Short mmCIF file of N, CA and C in Angstrom, two decimals:
data_model
loop_
_atom_site.label_atom_id
_atom_site.label_comp_id
_atom_site.label_asym_id
_atom_site.label_seq_id
_atom_site.Cartn_x
_atom_site.Cartn_y
_atom_site.Cartn_z
N ASN A 1 41.57 9.15 43.88
CA ASN A 1 42.74 8.81 43.73
C ASN A 1 42.97 8.63 42.10
N ILE A 2 43.86 9.09 41.48
CA ILE A 2 44.14 8.88 40.14
C ILE A 2 45.58 8.35 40.06
N GLN A 3 45.67 7.07 39.49
CA GLN A 3 46.80 6.37 39.72
C GLN A 3 47.64 6.97 38.43
N LYS A 4 48.97 6.62 38.51
CA LYS A 4 49.84 6.95 37.32
C LYS A 4 49.54 6.07 36.12
N GLU A 5 49.27 5.01 36.21
CA GLU A 5 49.15 4.20 35.01
C GLU A 5 47.80 4.51 34.33
N SER A 6 46.79 5.07 34.83
CA SER A 6 45.53 5.35 34.13
C SER A 6 45.58 6.64 33.35
N THR A 7 45.05 6.51 32.02
CA THR A 7 45.15 7.45 31.11
C THR A 7 43.80 8.10 30.83
N PRO A 8 43.72 9.27 30.84
CA PRO A 8 42.36 10.07 30.61
C PRO A 8 42.13 9.88 29.13
N HIS A 9 40.72 9.62 29.02
CA HIS A 9 40.23 9.81 27.54
C HIS A 9 39.39 10.98 27.31
N LEU A 10 39.68 11.75 26.22
CA LEU A 10 38.88 12.73 25.97
C LEU A 10 38.00 12.50 24.63
N VAL A 11 36.61 12.87 24.63
CA VAL A 11 35.78 12.42 23.47
C VAL A 11 35.41 13.87 23.19
N LEU A 12 35.69 14.28 21.88
CA LEU A 12 35.50 15.38 21.29
C LEU A 12 34.50 15.23 20.11
N ARG A 13 33.30 16.12 20.35
CA ARG A 13 32.42 15.98 18.99
C ARG A 13 32.61 17.07 18.26
N LEU A 14 32.56 16.85 16.98
CA LEU A 14 32.75 18.20 15.97
C LEU A 14 31.31 18.53 15.70
N ARG A 15 31.19 19.91 15.50
CA ARG A 15 29.94 20.50 15.08
C ARG A 15 29.73 20.71 13.70
N GLY A 16 28.59 20.66 13.34
CA GLY A 16 28.43 20.77 11.56
C GLY A 16 28.06 19.37 11.28
N GLY A 17 27.61 19.26 9.94
CA GLY A 17 27.23 17.89 9.40
C GLY A 17 28.44 17.19 8.79
N GLY A 18 29.76 17.83 8.49
CA GLY A 18 30.72 17.41 7.74
C GLY A 18 30.47 17.17 6.24
N LYS A 19 31.42 16.45 5.48
CA LYS A 19 31.06 16.47 4.17
C LYS A 19 30.22 15.36 3.70
N VAL A 20 29.41 15.66 2.77
CA VAL A 20 28.57 14.72 2.04
C VAL A 20 29.25 14.01 0.78
N HIS A 21 29.17 12.60 0.80
CA HIS A 21 29.87 11.97 -0.50
C HIS A 21 29.70 12.73 -1.78
N GLY A 22 30.85 12.94 -2.29
CA GLY A 22 30.70 13.67 -3.69
C GLY A 22 30.04 15.02 -3.77
N SER A 23 30.12 15.59 -4.87
CA SER A 23 29.42 16.83 -5.38
C SER A 23 28.36 16.85 -6.10
N LEU A 24 27.94 17.91 -6.25
CA LEU A 24 26.55 17.83 -7.02
C LEU A 24 26.88 17.95 -8.66
N ALA A 25 27.98 18.25 -8.79
CA ALA A 25 28.59 18.06 -10.31
C ALA A 25 28.52 16.56 -10.93
N ARG A 26 28.41 15.58 -9.89
CA ARG A 26 28.24 14.25 -10.42
C ARG A 26 27.03 13.79 -10.29
N ALA A 27 26.15 14.54 -9.78
CA ALA A 27 24.55 13.98 -9.60
C ALA A 27 24.05 13.40 -11.05
N GLY A 28 23.49 12.19 -10.91
CA GLY A 28 22.98 11.60 -12.08
C GLY A 28 23.87 11.12 -13.16
N LYS A 29 25.17 10.76 -12.54
CA LYS A 29 26.11 10.46 -13.63
C LYS A 29 25.76 8.80 -14.02
N VAL A 30 25.40 8.05 -13.00
CA VAL A 30 25.17 6.77 -13.48
C VAL A 30 23.93 6.62 -14.24
N LYS A 31 22.76 7.26 -14.02
CA LYS A 31 21.61 7.39 -14.89
C LYS A 31 21.92 7.65 -16.11
N ASN A 32 22.63 8.59 -16.45
CA ASN A 32 22.83 9.38 -17.63
C ASN A 32 23.80 8.46 -18.72
N GLN A 33 24.65 7.70 -18.06
CA GLN A 33 25.45 6.87 -18.98
C GLN A 33 25.02 5.36 -19.17
N THR A 34 23.71 4.92 -18.63
CA THR A 34 23.20 3.68 -18.74
C THR A 34 22.26 3.65 -20.08
N PRO A 35 22.55 2.85 -21.05
CA PRO A 35 21.60 2.91 -22.24
C PRO A 35 20.20 2.63 -21.89
N LYS A 36 19.23 3.40 -22.63
CA LYS A 36 17.92 2.92 -22.53
C LYS A 36 17.33 1.82 -23.09
N VAL A 37 16.75 0.89 -22.49
CA VAL A 37 16.30 -0.25 -22.96
C VAL A 37 14.55 -0.27 -22.87
N GLU A 38 14.08 -0.67 -24.05
CA GLU A 38 12.38 -0.57 -24.21
C GLU A 38 12.05 -1.75 -23.42
N LYS A 39 10.75 -1.41 -22.85
CA LYS A 39 10.16 -2.44 -21.93
C LYS A 39 9.73 -3.66 -22.95
N THR A 40 9.96 -4.80 -22.62
CA THR A 40 9.38 -6.06 -23.36
C THR A 40 7.90 -6.39 -22.99
N GLU A 41 7.22 -6.95 -23.85
CA GLU A 41 5.91 -7.30 -23.49
C GLU A 41 6.00 -8.51 -22.61
N LYS A 42 5.09 -8.71 -21.45
CA LYS A 42 5.25 -9.70 -20.76
C LYS A 42 3.79 -10.55 -20.56
N LYS A 43 3.92 -11.76 -20.07
CA LYS A 43 2.68 -12.49 -20.05
C LYS A 43 1.76 -11.89 -18.85
N LYS A 44 0.52 -11.84 -18.97
CA LYS A 44 -0.33 -11.33 -17.94
C LYS A 44 -0.26 -12.24 -16.70
N LEU A 45 0.06 -11.63 -15.65
CA LEU A 45 -0.11 -12.46 -14.37
C LEU A 45 -1.55 -12.83 -13.88
N LEU A 46 -1.72 -14.23 -13.41
CA LEU A 46 -2.98 -14.67 -12.98
C LEU A 46 -3.33 -13.99 -11.70
N THR A 47 -4.75 -13.84 -11.30
CA THR A 47 -5.29 -13.23 -10.39
C THR A 47 -6.32 -14.24 -9.86
N GLY A 48 -6.69 -13.91 -8.64
CA GLY A 48 -7.91 -14.51 -8.03
C GLY A 48 -7.87 -16.12 -7.94
N ARG A 49 -9.06 -16.84 -8.49
CA ARG A 49 -8.90 -18.16 -8.44
C ARG A 49 -7.93 -18.96 -9.07
N ALA A 50 -7.60 -18.26 -10.39
CA ALA A 50 -6.52 -19.13 -11.22
C ALA A 50 -5.11 -18.85 -10.61
N LYS A 51 -5.01 -17.95 -9.70
CA LYS A 51 -3.63 -17.75 -9.11
C LYS A 51 -3.60 -18.69 -7.97
N LYS A 52 -4.43 -18.82 -7.25
CA LYS A 52 -4.70 -19.89 -6.06
C LYS A 52 -4.49 -21.32 -6.77
N ARG A 53 -5.08 -21.58 -7.95
CA ARG A 53 -5.06 -22.95 -8.49
C ARG A 53 -3.48 -23.12 -8.96
N LEU A 54 -2.88 -22.17 -9.35
CA LEU A 54 -1.64 -22.35 -9.78
C LEU A 54 -0.50 -22.52 -8.57
N GLN A 55 -0.74 -21.97 -7.52
CA GLN A 55 -0.08 -22.01 -6.32
C GLN A 55 -0.13 -23.28 -5.72
N TYR A 56 -1.26 -23.85 -5.71
CA TYR A 56 -1.79 -25.27 -5.36
C TYR A 56 -1.04 -26.21 -6.27
N LYS A 57 -1.06 -26.10 -7.50
CA LYS A 57 -0.34 -27.05 -8.48
C LYS A 57 1.24 -27.10 -8.06
N ARG A 58 1.86 -25.82 -7.91
CA ARG A 58 3.17 -25.92 -7.81
C ARG A 58 3.79 -26.50 -6.53
N ARG A 59 2.93 -25.99 -5.37
CA ARG A 59 3.24 -26.48 -3.87
C ARG A 59 3.09 -28.18 -3.70
N PHE A 60 1.92 -28.54 -4.23
CA PHE A 60 1.53 -29.91 -3.75
C PHE A 60 1.28 -31.06 -5.08
N LYS A 61 1.17 -30.57 -6.17
CA LYS A 61 0.93 -31.58 -7.25
C LYS A 61 2.16 -31.77 -8.08
N GLU A 62 2.87 -30.74 -8.22
CA GLU A 62 4.10 -30.85 -9.29
C GLU A 62 5.22 -30.58 -8.28
N ILE A 63 5.53 -31.59 -7.34
CA ILE A 63 6.61 -31.34 -6.33
C ILE A 63 7.98 -32.03 -7.21
N VAL A 64 8.92 -31.06 -7.16
CA VAL A 64 10.02 -31.53 -7.82
C VAL A 64 11.18 -31.82 -6.93
N THR A 65 11.81 -32.91 -6.93
CA THR A 65 12.81 -33.43 -5.97
C THR A 65 14.14 -33.54 -6.50
N SER A 66 15.20 -33.37 -5.70
CA SER A 66 16.62 -33.43 -6.33
C SER A 66 16.98 -34.90 -6.24
N PRO A 67 18.06 -35.42 -6.67
CA PRO A 67 18.52 -36.62 -6.91
C PRO A 67 18.56 -37.30 -5.47
N GLY A 68 18.82 -36.61 -4.42
CA GLY A 68 18.87 -36.93 -3.06
C GLY A 68 17.56 -37.33 -2.55
N GLY A 69 16.47 -36.94 -3.24
CA GLY A 69 15.22 -37.04 -2.58
C GLY A 69 14.51 -35.84 -2.20
N LYS A 70 15.33 -34.77 -1.98
CA LYS A 70 14.97 -33.68 -1.16
C LYS A 70 14.19 -32.59 -2.04
N LYS A 71 13.25 -32.05 -1.53
CA LYS A 71 12.33 -31.11 -2.20
C LYS A 71 13.21 -29.81 -2.56
N ILE A 72 13.10 -29.44 -3.74
CA ILE A 72 13.72 -28.10 -4.19
C ILE A 72 12.76 -27.10 -3.95
N GLY A 73 13.35 -25.96 -3.51
CA GLY A 73 12.52 -24.71 -3.30
C GLY A 73 12.08 -24.13 -4.63
N PRO A 74 11.06 -23.16 -4.51
CA PRO A 74 10.35 -22.43 -5.49
C PRO A 74 11.36 -21.52 -6.27
N ASN A 75 12.45 -21.00 -5.73
CA ASN A 75 13.40 -20.03 -6.41
C ASN A 75 14.59 -20.75 -7.14
N ASN A 76 14.50 -22.23 -7.22
CA ASN A 76 15.58 -22.85 -7.69
C ASN A 76 15.27 -22.82 -9.39
N ASN A 77 16.33 -22.27 -10.13
CA ASN A 77 16.01 -22.18 -11.49
C ASN A 77 16.28 -23.67 -12.08
N ALA A 78 16.83 -24.70 -11.56
CA ALA A 78 16.90 -26.01 -12.28
C ALA A 78 15.53 -26.73 -11.97
N ALA A 79 14.94 -26.31 -11.00
CA ALA A 79 13.43 -26.88 -10.64
C ALA A 79 12.49 -26.43 -11.65
N ARG A 80 12.70 -24.93 -11.91
CA ARG A 80 11.76 -24.18 -12.84
C ARG A 80 11.81 -24.78 -13.98
N ILE A 81 13.14 -25.14 -14.60
CA ILE A 81 13.29 -25.52 -15.82
C ILE A 81 12.78 -27.01 -16.02
N ALA A 82 12.97 -27.73 -15.02
CA ALA A 82 12.56 -29.06 -15.02
C ALA A 82 10.91 -29.15 -15.10
N ARG A 83 10.44 -28.05 -14.33
CA ARG A 83 8.79 -28.04 -14.37
C ARG A 83 8.34 -27.68 -15.54
N GLN A 84 9.25 -26.65 -16.33
CA GLN A 84 8.48 -26.47 -17.69
C GLN A 84 8.82 -27.54 -18.73
N ALA A 85 9.69 -28.30 -18.49
CA ALA A 85 10.00 -29.58 -19.52
C ALA A 85 8.97 -30.47 -19.15
N ALA A 86 8.50 -30.72 -17.94
CA ALA A 86 7.49 -31.60 -17.53
C ALA A 86 6.06 -31.30 -18.17
N GLN A 87 5.88 -29.87 -18.23
CA GLN A 87 4.58 -29.41 -18.93
C GLN A 87 4.77 -29.62 -20.18
N GLU A 88 5.65 -29.32 -20.92
CA GLU A 88 5.84 -29.51 -22.46
C GLU A 88 5.61 -30.85 -22.66
N GLY A 89 6.14 -31.90 -21.96
CA GLY A 89 5.94 -33.22 -22.30
C GLY A 89 4.58 -33.86 -22.17
N LYS A 90 3.74 -33.06 -21.29
CA LYS A 90 2.42 -33.41 -21.21
C LYS A 90 1.49 -33.44 -22.58
#
């Protein structure tokens, strides 16, 4: 029994992949227009025992707290700057 109020819904699937965003004429546009910047020299990262020692120092010895007394996480720039200032003061 199909009632008068009910409406049939048709689902049509189109064949083919459709359009891909943009054309190949614009390929590499962003890479070509960005200026080339030379790599800078960086400090060598610690490995092995020295790395573990640094992690221990950061996590347990030099704990930086906010004014509310809450511990500040490792990705907080304010904590990083405060830690560097503390090291320079030693």
